[in-house]
mmCIF file of C-alpha atoms and ligand atoms in Angstrom:
data_model
loop_
_atom_site.group_PDB
_atom_site.id
_atom_site.type_symbol
_atom_site.label_atom_id
_atom_site.label_comp_id
_atom_site.label_asym_id
_atom_site.label_seq_id
_atom_site.Cartn_x
_atom_site.Cartn_y
_atom_site.Cartn_z
ATOM 1 C CA MET A 26 98.193 63.850 77.073
ATOM 2 C CA ILE A 27 99.964 64.847 73.998
ATOM 3 C CA ILE A 28 102.837 67.501 74.346
ATOM 4 C CA TYR A 29 104.181 69.117 71.218
ATOM 5 C CA ILE A 30 107.701 70.374 71.786
ATOM 6 C CA GLU A 31 109.671 72.471 69.473
ATOM 7 C CA LYS A 32 113.018 70.847 68.696
ATOM 8 C CA GLN A 33 114.827 74.155 69.653
ATOM 9 C CA ALA A 34 113.254 74.064 73.153
ATOM 10 C CA LYS A 35 114.559 70.660 73.840
ATOM 11 C CA ASN A 36 117.591 71.477 76.045
ATOM 12 C CA TYR A 37 116.014 74.144 78.173
ATOM 13 C CA LYS A 38 115.620 73.535 81.922
ATOM 14 C CA GLN A 39 111.920 74.300 81.834
ATOM 15 C CA THR A 40 111.303 71.695 79.140
ATOM 16 C CA LYS A 41 113.112 69.116 81.181
ATOM 17 C CA ILE A 42 110.986 70.005 84.147
ATOM 18 C CA ILE A 43 107.798 69.571 82.003
ATOM 19 C CA LEU A 44 109.052 66.296 80.599
ATOM 20 C CA ASP A 45 109.746 64.975 83.951
ATOM 21 C CA LYS A 46 106.342 65.831 85.253
ATOM 22 C CA PHE A 47 104.441 64.444 82.375
ATOM 23 C CA LYS A 48 106.464 61.230 81.960
ATOM 24 C CA ASN A 49 103.595 59.136 80.505
ATOM 25 C CA SER A 50 102.638 61.666 77.869
ATOM 26 C CA ASP A 51 103.044 61.225 74.048
ATOM 27 C CA ILE A 52 105.689 63.685 72.943
ATOM 28 C CA ILE A 53 105.623 65.020 69.355
ATOM 29 C CA TRP A 54 108.694 66.992 68.327
ATOM 30 C CA ILE A 55 107.835 69.855 66.038
ATOM 31 C CA ASP A 56 109.898 72.479 64.024
ATOM 32 C CA ASN A 57 107.880 75.533 64.952
ATOM 33 C CA TYR A 58 104.989 76.098 67.265
ATOM 34 C CA LYS A 59 103.392 78.449 64.642
ATOM 35 C CA ASN A 60 102.725 75.433 62.548
ATOM 36 C CA LEU A 61 100.117 74.566 65.211
ATOM 37 C CA PHE A 62 99.229 78.023 66.480
ATOM 38 C CA ASP A 63 98.427 79.414 63.113
ATOM 39 C CA LYS A 64 95.929 76.737 62.203
ATOM 40 C CA GLU A 65 92.125 76.872 62.564
ATOM 41 C CA LEU A 66 91.635 73.927 64.955
ATOM 42 C CA PRO A 67 88.526 72.863 66.660
ATOM 43 C CA LEU A 68 88.031 74.177 70.190
ATOM 44 C CA TRP A 69 90.552 72.607 72.548
ATOM 45 C CA SER A 70 87.661 70.955 74.222
ATOM 46 C CA ASN A 71 89.330 67.749 75.348
ATOM 47 C CA LYS A 72 92.136 69.631 77.000
ATOM 48 C CA ASN A 73 94.630 66.859 76.382
ATOM 49 C CA SER A 74 97.464 68.655 74.625
ATOM 50 C CA PHE A 75 99.673 71.668 74.918
ATOM 51 C CA VAL A 76 102.816 73.021 73.201
ATOM 52 C CA VAL A 77 106.175 73.883 74.591
ATOM 53 C CA ALA A 78 108.131 76.409 72.559
ATOM 54 C CA LYS A 79 110.944 78.988 72.635
ATOM 55 C CA LEU A 80 109.953 82.649 72.252
ATOM 56 C CA ASN A 81 112.119 84.120 69.596
ATOM 57 C CA SER A 82 110.432 87.484 69.251
ATOM 58 C CA ALA A 83 109.959 90.309 71.750
ATOM 59 C CA ALA A 84 108.367 89.367 74.981
ATOM 60 C CA ILE A 85 107.454 92.905 75.975
ATOM 61 C CA THR A 86 105.097 95.402 74.469
ATOM 62 C CA ASN A 87 104.176 98.926 75.714
ATOM 63 C CA ALA A 88 100.891 99.200 77.599
ATOM 64 C CA PRO A 89 98.425 101.430 75.878
ATOM 65 C CA ASN A 90 97.984 105.071 76.853
ATOM 66 C CA TRP A 91 96.070 105.711 80.060
ATOM 67 C CA TYR A 92 96.109 101.986 80.879
ATOM 68 C CA TRP A 93 96.626 102.607 84.528
ATOM 69 C CA HIS A 94 99.988 103.398 85.819
ATOM 70 C CA ASN A 95 102.347 105.693 84.077
ATOM 71 C CA ASP A 96 101.719 104.797 80.466
ATOM 72 C CA LYS A 97 105.320 105.552 79.481
ATOM 73 C CA THR A 98 106.739 103.039 81.905
ATOM 74 C CA SER A 99 104.148 100.268 81.830
ATOM 75 C CA TYR A 100 104.614 97.144 79.764
ATOM 76 C CA PHE A 101 102.872 93.796 79.035
ATOM 77 C CA PHE A 102 105.006 90.774 78.758
ATOM 78 C CA LYS A 103 104.299 87.285 77.673
ATOM 79 C CA THR A 104 105.528 83.896 78.712
ATOM 80 C CA SER A 105 102.488 81.948 77.331
ATOM 81 C CA LEU A 106 99.698 82.280 74.753
ATOM 82 C CA ASN A 107 96.041 81.129 74.934
ATOM 83 C CA CYS A 108 93.924 80.578 77.928
ATOM 84 C CA ILE A 109 92.303 77.538 79.575
ATOM 85 C CA PHE A 110 89.230 79.600 80.436
ATOM 86 C CA ASP A 111 86.538 80.607 78.036
ATOM 87 C CA CYS A 112 85.238 84.107 78.479
ATOM 88 C CA SER A 113 82.780 84.907 75.800
ATOM 89 C CA TYR A 114 83.882 88.562 75.398
ATOM 90 C CA CYS A 115 87.630 87.773 75.370
ATOM 91 C CA PHE A 116 89.786 89.339 72.608
ATOM 92 C CA LEU A 117 91.654 86.063 72.344
ATOM 93 C CA LYS A 118 88.600 84.562 70.518
ATOM 94 C CA TRP A 119 89.578 86.260 67.398
ATOM 95 C CA ALA A 120 93.140 87.315 68.009
ATOM 96 C CA PHE A 121 94.317 83.729 67.770
ATOM 97 C CA LYS A 122 93.229 80.961 65.473
ATOM 98 C CA ASN A 123 92.879 78.225 68.076
ATOM 99 C CA ASP A 124 93.094 77.798 71.829
ATOM 100 C CA VAL A 125 95.847 75.275 72.307
ATOM 101 C CA PRO A 126 98.054 76.525 75.261
ATOM 102 C CA ILE A 127 101.562 77.487 74.285
ATOM 103 C CA TYR A 128 104.232 77.544 77.028
ATOM 104 C CA PHE A 129 107.468 79.530 76.245
ATOM 105 C CA ILE A 130 110.287 78.077 78.176
ATOM 106 C CA ASN A 131 113.311 80.383 77.579
ATOM 107 C CA TYR A 132 112.793 82.279 80.853
ATOM 108 C CA ASP A 133 116.464 83.415 81.110
ATOM 109 C CA GLU A 134 115.990 85.254 77.799
ATOM 110 C CA ILE A 135 112.735 86.738 78.751
ATOM 111 C CA ARG A 136 114.062 87.892 82.080
ATOM 112 C CA LEU A 137 116.972 89.541 80.212
ATOM 113 C CA GLN A 138 114.575 91.414 77.982
ATOM 114 C CA ILE A 139 112.853 92.795 81.158
ATOM 115 C CA GLU A 140 116.187 93.717 82.616
ATOM 116 C CA ASP A 141 117.259 95.428 79.381
ATOM 117 C CA LYS A 142 113.992 97.372 79.131
ATOM 118 C CA VAL A 143 114.514 98.661 82.744
ATOM 119 C CA LYS A 144 118.268 99.432 82.210
ATOM 120 C CA ASN A 145 117.606 101.168 78.910
ATOM 121 C CA ILE A 146 115.104 103.638 80.269
ATOM 122 C CA TRP A 147 117.852 104.886 82.587
ATOM 123 C CA VAL A 148 120.928 104.493 80.409
ATOM 124 C CA SER A 149 119.214 106.490 77.642
ATOM 125 C CA LEU A 150 118.023 109.115 80.187
ATOM 126 C CA ASP A 151 121.065 109.340 82.351
ATOM 127 C CA GLU A 152 123.634 109.732 79.748
ATOM 128 C CA LYS A 153 121.773 112.020 77.272
ATOM 129 C CA GLU A 154 122.156 115.716 77.108
ATOM 130 C CA ASP A 155 119.670 116.384 74.275
ATOM 131 C CA TRP A 156 116.387 115.340 75.737
ATOM 132 C CA ASN A 157 113.289 115.068 73.628
ATOM 133 C CA ASP A 158 109.883 115.725 75.138
ATOM 134 C CA TYR A 159 109.089 112.003 75.304
ATOM 135 C CA GLU A 160 112.224 111.251 77.347
ATOM 136 C CA LEU A 161 111.801 114.302 79.531
ATOM 137 C CA ASN A 162 108.271 113.116 80.409
ATOM 138 C CA ILE A 163 109.527 109.769 81.403
ATOM 139 C CA LYS A 164 112.188 111.262 83.472
ATOM 140 C CA THR A 165 109.731 113.666 85.187
ATOM 141 C CA ASP A 166 106.968 111.056 85.630
ATOM 142 C CA LEU A 167 109.279 108.580 87.181
ATOM 143 C CA LYS A 168 110.389 110.955 89.816
ATOM 144 C CA TYR A 169 106.768 111.252 90.904
ATOM 145 C CA LYS A 170 105.185 107.985 90.042
ATOM 146 C CA ASP A 171 108.454 106.086 90.841
ATOM 147 C CA LYS A 172 107.588 102.580 89.661
ATOM 148 C CA ILE A 173 107.908 100.677 86.453
ATOM 149 C CA TRP A 174 105.171 98.147 85.888
ATOM 150 C CA PHE A 175 105.148 94.907 84.033
ATOM 151 C CA TYR A 176 101.756 93.180 83.479
ATOM 152 C CA SER A 177 101.922 89.467 82.925
ATOM 153 C CA SER A 178 98.888 87.428 81.882
ATOM 154 C CA ASP A 179 97.747 89.451 78.917
ATOM 155 C CA TYR A 180 97.418 86.394 76.668
ATOM 156 C CA SER A 181 96.499 83.757 79.250
ATOM 157 C CA ASP A 182 95.641 83.199 82.790
ATOM 158 C CA ILE A 183 99.077 82.951 84.161
ATOM 159 C CA LEU A 184 98.071 81.648 87.667
ATOM 160 C CA TRP A 185 96.078 78.762 86.270
ATOM 161 C CA MET A 186 98.890 77.833 84.010
ATOM 162 C CA ASP A 187 101.450 77.831 86.818
ATOM 163 C CA ASN A 188 101.098 74.116 87.476
ATOM 164 C CA ILE A 189 102.853 73.547 84.150
ATOM 165 C CA SER A 190 104.876 76.817 83.711
ATOM 166 C CA TYR A 191 106.101 77.411 87.186
ATOM 167 C CA PHE A 192 105.858 81.064 86.295
ATOM 168 C CA LEU A 193 105.673 82.469 89.853
ATOM 169 C CA LYS A 194 108.786 80.558 91.041
ATOM 170 C CA ASN A 195 110.679 81.983 88.170
ATOM 171 C CA PHE A 196 109.483 85.586 87.942
ATOM 172 C CA VAL A 197 108.329 86.651 91.445
ATOM 173 C CA PRO A 198 111.848 86.423 92.975
ATOM 174 C CA PHE A 199 113.365 88.024 89.969
ATOM 175 C CA PHE A 200 111.146 91.116 90.364
ATOM 176 C CA GLU A 201 112.214 91.305 93.955
ATOM 177 C CA LYS A 202 115.740 91.961 92.729
ATOM 178 C CA ILE A 203 115.461 94.166 89.694
ATOM 179 C CA ASN A 204 115.530 97.871 90.398
ATOM 180 C CA SER A 205 116.257 100.732 88.109
ATOM 181 C CA PRO A 206 118.859 103.268 89.027
ATOM 182 C CA PHE A 207 117.285 106.572 89.553
ATOM 183 C CA HIS A 208 120.489 108.608 89.112
ATOM 184 C CA LYS A 209 124.083 108.127 88.372
ATOM 185 C CA ILE A 210 124.713 108.309 92.057
ATOM 186 C CA ARG A 211 123.549 104.951 93.051
ATOM 187 C CA THR A 212 122.331 105.337 96.640
ATOM 188 C CA TRP A 213 119.620 102.996 97.938
ATOM 189 C CA GLU A 214 116.942 105.722 97.719
ATOM 190 C CA ASN A 215 117.850 106.119 94.102
ATOM 191 C CA PHE A 216 116.600 102.829 92.963
ATOM 192 C CA ILE A 217 113.099 102.463 91.566
ATOM 193 C CA PRO A 218 111.306 99.062 91.981
ATOM 194 C CA SER A 219 110.135 97.217 88.896
ATOM 195 C CA MET A 220 106.751 95.832 89.763
ATOM 196 C CA MET A 221 104.794 92.943 88.350
ATOM 197 C CA GLU A 222 101.064 92.325 88.275
ATOM 198 C CA VAL A 223 99.715 88.763 88.047
ATOM 199 C CA ARG A 224 96.043 88.879 86.991
ATOM 200 C CA THR A 225 93.654 85.929 87.239
ATOM 201 C CA LYS A 226 90.204 84.517 87.376
ATOM 202 C CA SER A 227 91.480 81.473 89.165
ATOM 203 C CA ALA A 228 91.090 80.738 92.867
ATOM 204 C CA ASN A 229 93.956 78.322 92.895
ATOM 205 C CA ILE A 230 96.512 80.133 95.025
ATOM 206 C CA LYS A 231 98.740 77.204 95.863
ATOM 207 C CA ALA A 232 101.578 78.552 93.693
ATOM 208 C CA ILE A 233 101.398 81.793 95.473
ATOM 209 C CA LEU A 234 101.525 80.232 99.003
ATOM 210 C CA ASP A 235 104.263 77.914 97.865
ATOM 211 C CA LEU A 236 106.579 80.846 97.301
ATOM 212 C CA TRP A 237 107.043 80.803 101.045
ATOM 213 C CA PHE A 238 107.634 84.539 101.196
ATOM 214 C CA ILE A 239 105.459 87.628 100.733
ATOM 215 C CA PRO A 240 106.785 89.517 97.667
ATOM 216 C CA LYS A 241 107.001 93.312 97.818
ATOM 217 C CA ASN A 242 107.144 93.719 94.118
ATOM 218 C CA THR A 243 104.300 91.512 92.757
ATOM 219 C CA GLU A 244 100.625 92.276 93.028
ATOM 220 C CA PHE A 245 98.153 89.582 92.729
ATOM 221 C CA ALA A 246 95.057 90.904 90.859
ATOM 222 C CA PHE A 247 91.796 89.033 90.929
ATOM 223 C CA SER A 248 89.138 89.819 88.336
ATOM 224 C CA LEU A 249 85.801 89.624 89.689
ATOM 225 C CA ASN A 250 82.157 89.669 88.515
ATOM 226 C CA PRO A 251 78.704 88.596 89.856
ATOM 227 C CA GLN A 252 78.349 84.815 90.043
ATOM 228 C CA ASP A 253 75.384 84.752 87.572
ATOM 229 C CA LEU A 254 77.587 86.478 85.028
ATOM 230 C CA ILE A 255 80.565 84.267 85.690
ATOM 231 C CA GLU A 256 78.301 81.366 84.858
ATOM 232 C CA LYS A 257 76.931 82.812 81.833
ATOM 233 C CA TYR A 258 80.010 84.530 80.281
ATOM 234 C CA GLU A 259 83.209 83.362 81.984
ATOM 235 C CA HIS A 260 83.139 79.505 81.479
ATOM 236 C CA TRP A 261 85.425 77.297 83.459
ATOM 237 C CA THR A 262 86.698 80.172 85.644
ATOM 238 C CA SER A 263 86.599 79.834 89.455
ATOM 239 C CA SER A 264 83.382 80.787 91.061
ATOM 240 C CA LEU A 265 82.990 84.164 92.803
ATOM 241 C CA ASP A 266 82.773 82.414 96.269
ATOM 242 C CA GLU A 267 86.202 80.504 95.655
ATOM 243 C CA ARG A 268 87.925 83.682 94.452
ATOM 244 C CA ILE A 269 86.757 85.651 97.432
ATOM 245 C CA LYS A 270 87.963 82.894 99.846
ATOM 246 C CA SER A 271 91.438 82.965 98.122
ATOM 247 C CA ILE A 272 91.651 86.679 98.304
ATOM 248 C CA ASN A 273 90.825 86.620 102.061
ATOM 249 C CA ILE A 274 93.556 83.869 102.707
ATOM 250 C CA LEU A 275 96.116 86.075 100.857
ATOM 251 C CA LEU A 276 95.047 89.331 102.606
ATOM 252 C CA ASP A 277 95.281 87.507 105.921
ATOM 253 C CA LYS A 278 98.686 86.428 105.201
ATOM 254 C CA GLY A 279 99.794 89.920 104.193
ATOM 255 C CA TYR A 280 100.099 89.557 100.348
ATOM 256 C CA ASN A 281 99.498 92.510 98.139
ATOM 257 C CA VAL A 282 95.995 91.993 96.448
ATOM 258 C CA TRP A 283 94.333 94.094 93.895
ATOM 259 C CA LEU A 284 90.713 93.717 92.946
ATOM 260 C CA ARG A 285 89.834 94.186 89.244
ATOM 261 C CA PHE A 286 86.106 94.672 88.431
ATOM 262 C CA LEU A 287 86.268 94.077 84.712
ATOM 263 C CA PRO A 288 84.808 93.891 82.343
ATOM 264 C CA LEU A 289 81.550 95.096 83.869
ATOM 265 C CA LEU A 290 78.962 93.618 81.517
ATOM 266 C CA PRO A 291 76.026 95.433 79.886
ATOM 267 C CA VAL A 292 73.412 92.935 80.978
ATOM 268 C CA LYS A 293 69.728 93.938 81.050
ATOM 269 C CA ASN A 294 69.225 94.261 84.780
ATOM 270 C CA TYR A 295 72.659 95.643 85.368
ATOM 271 C CA LYS A 296 71.727 97.836 88.141
ATOM 272 C CA GLU A 297 70.175 95.161 90.278
ATOM 273 C CA ILE A 298 72.890 92.655 89.572
ATOM 274 C CA TYR A 299 75.841 95.030 90.127
ATOM 275 C CA GLY A 300 74.184 96.706 93.031
ATOM 276 C CA GLU A 301 73.860 93.281 94.843
ATOM 277 C CA PHE A 302 77.348 92.359 93.786
ATOM 278 C CA VAL A 303 78.915 95.447 95.354
ATOM 279 C CA LYS A 304 77.037 94.835 98.668
ATOM 280 C CA GLU A 305 78.409 91.265 98.563
ATOM 281 C CA ILE A 306 81.943 92.472 98.099
ATOM 282 C CA LYS A 307 81.574 95.094 100.827
ATOM 283 C CA THR A 308 80.476 92.369 103.419
ATOM 284 C CA ARG A 309 82.958 89.792 102.393
ATOM 285 C CA ILE A 310 86.245 91.594 101.657
ATOM 286 C CA ASP A 311 87.869 94.299 103.796
ATOM 287 C CA ILE A 312 88.504 96.898 101.142
ATOM 288 C CA LYS A 313 90.917 98.783 103.414
ATOM 289 C CA ARG A 314 93.294 95.905 103.169
ATOM 290 C CA VAL A 315 93.249 95.707 99.493
ATOM 291 C CA SER A 316 96.059 97.493 97.593
ATOM 292 C CA SER A 317 93.918 98.997 95.009
ATOM 293 C CA THR A 318 90.668 98.571 93.003
ATOM 294 C CA PHE A 319 90.089 99.100 89.324
ATOM 295 C CA VAL A 320 86.996 99.130 87.052
ATOM 296 C CA SER A 321 86.411 98.905 83.431
ATOM 297 C CA GLY A 322 83.316 98.478 81.241
ATOM 298 C CA LEU A 323 83.327 96.212 78.255
ATOM 299 C CA LEU A 324 85.002 98.007 75.390
ATOM 300 C CA TYR A 325 86.394 97.219 71.960
ATOM 301 C CA THR A 326 88.083 99.211 69.297
ATOM 302 C CA LYS A 327 85.988 99.454 66.194
ATOM 303 C CA SER A 328 87.879 96.725 64.307
ATOM 304 C CA ASP A 329 88.061 94.530 67.347
ATOM 305 C CA TYR A 330 84.292 94.907 67.775
ATOM 306 C CA ASN A 331 83.736 93.898 64.187
ATOM 307 C CA ASN A 332 85.884 90.879 64.605
ATOM 308 C CA ILE A 333 84.191 89.568 67.666
ATOM 309 C CA LEU A 334 80.858 90.194 66.181
ATOM 310 C CA LYS A 335 81.715 88.110 63.171
ATOM 311 C CA LYS A 336 82.897 85.319 65.437
ATOM 312 C CA TYR A 337 80.027 85.436 67.939
ATOM 313 C CA PRO A 338 76.979 86.975 66.248
ATOM 314 C CA LYS A 339 74.688 85.634 68.972
ATOM 315 C CA LEU A 340 76.534 87.126 71.929
ATOM 316 C CA ASP A 341 73.837 89.367 73.494
ATOM 317 C CA ILE A 342 76.112 91.724 75.445
ATOM 318 C CA LEU A 343 77.751 92.790 72.113
ATOM 319 C CA TYR A 344 74.475 94.383 70.987
ATOM 320 C CA ARG A 345 74.148 96.632 74.102
ATOM 321 C CA LEU A 346 77.388 98.429 73.242
ATOM 322 C CA LYS A 347 77.366 101.750 71.307
ATOM 323 C CA ASP A 348 79.661 103.769 69.175
ATOM 324 C CA GLU A 349 80.303 106.169 71.977
ATOM 325 C CA ASP A 350 83.535 107.940 71.177
ATOM 326 C CA TRP A 351 86.100 107.989 68.361
ATOM 327 C CA ILE A 352 88.090 105.094 69.678
ATOM 328 C CA PHE A 353 85.823 102.575 71.334
ATOM 329 C CA ILE A 354 82.516 100.790 71.015
ATOM 330 C CA ARG A 355 81.448 100.596 74.708
ATOM 331 C CA GLU A 356 78.612 100.871 77.156
ATOM 332 C CA LYS A 357 76.543 104.015 77.108
ATOM 333 C CA ARG A 358 77.400 106.884 79.268
ATOM 334 C CA GLU A 359 74.579 106.452 81.763
ATOM 335 C CA MET A 360 75.512 102.785 82.302
ATOM 336 C CA ARG A 361 79.223 103.586 82.772
ATOM 337 C CA ASP A 362 78.424 106.287 85.244
ATOM 338 C CA TYR A 363 76.291 103.962 87.279
ATOM 339 C CA PHE A 364 79.134 101.468 87.412
ATOM 340 C CA TYR A 365 81.725 104.064 88.372
ATOM 341 C CA ASN A 366 79.581 105.548 91.147
ATOM 342 C CA ILE A 367 78.867 102.229 92.829
ATOM 343 C CA PHE A 368 82.561 101.181 92.746
ATOM 344 C CA ARG A 369 83.627 104.549 93.957
ATOM 345 C CA ASP A 370 81.265 104.188 96.758
ATOM 346 C CA LEU A 371 82.968 100.774 97.560
ATOM 347 C CA ASP A 372 86.400 102.477 97.332
ATOM 348 C CA LYS A 373 86.764 106.232 96.657
ATOM 349 C CA GLU A 374 90.268 105.601 95.167
ATOM 350 C CA CYS A 375 88.902 103.074 92.663
ATOM 351 C CA PHE A 376 90.671 103.616 89.423
ATOM 352 C CA ILE A 377 88.600 103.949 86.221
ATOM 353 C CA CYS A 378 90.304 102.466 83.216
ATOM 354 C CA LEU A 379 90.213 104.050 79.786
ATOM 355 C CA ASP A 380 87.524 106.608 80.627
ATOM 356 C CA LYS A 381 86.711 109.887 82.359
ATOM 357 C CA LYS A 382 84.444 110.171 85.329
HETATM 358 S S1 SF4 B 1 90.621 84.531 81.742
HETATM 359 FE FE1 SF4 B 1 91.214 86.366 80.626
HETATM 360 S S2 SF4 B 1 92.555 85.643 78.991
HETATM 361 FE FE2 SF4 B 1 91.317 83.850 79.741
HETATM 362 S S3 SF4 B 1 89.522 83.767 78.410
HETATM 363 FE FE3 SF4 B 1 88.997 85.025 80.153
HETATM 364 S S4 SF4 B 1 89.390 87.110 79.575
HETATM 365 FE FE4 SF4 B 1 90.456 85.837 78.099
#
């Protein structure tokens, strides 16, 4: 194993933990992770290296409009880049120049950014008199939707990476504690929980079970697709069977579990494949015990679509997408409606992402 470590990351606790764990590795000290990250490298096929770095830029970005929860108080945050898995349709294919995993280790600073974000929403709203429309909306929405959401795992499969990053140990307890004051009068009822989503295609739930408590403010979201499609398009991810077994273990123990059916892929015999898939889910998972379900088709903005097409001109599913509306290249209406109907039949509250039903 070769570990590239930024010199500025040397004295962080997390780096020391990694060094301790990989005692027999070759260590190469580097000035800046971007010197590796910004290079076209062959696919990280031998899986024998990773990078440890300090994140100096913003860890948090706003979630796009209509992503799911209240779009004005939903955020992505990153503690790592690149993914061990190889999903053919993934935006990381063209977003980054190579797939060497980058682990950021300055957790204290990243947690501080999250705390500041939560605090600032309220400081700015509590103490202002001249509200603009945007701020008024946040204030009103929060009263009703009453949670602030942080989605981890946007740039990697954070659960899979946990055996090196110890992400859960460092962030799940943190999210149990941060709350946003609803009002100047700080009674218990006036605090709003800040929630975290951990999304994964891995079935390795050891790190979750090792937490030794059931978190209230973290939801574990499993992305699911039919096994044939996992084999064809989601290379190296856990099998459907393994994921379902892990989901059921967590449900039995009382964890908050979400099911994410995404992206639903435009394969030729999609009706048959997804019809069977929903039947399997129905028989193997007690949907009533799941916190929520969520569906999304495969979609790209026009520029992203052109990028992935350039990179993977032979990827069949790309050619079954259409220029359907002014934002996205996506599955045709009839196919999306079929998907939404079967998943609404599974769970009538199933949330449809970035589309109307
Ligand atoms: S698991 Fe997610 S982040 Fe990783 S390659 Fe697949 S789609 Fe991309």
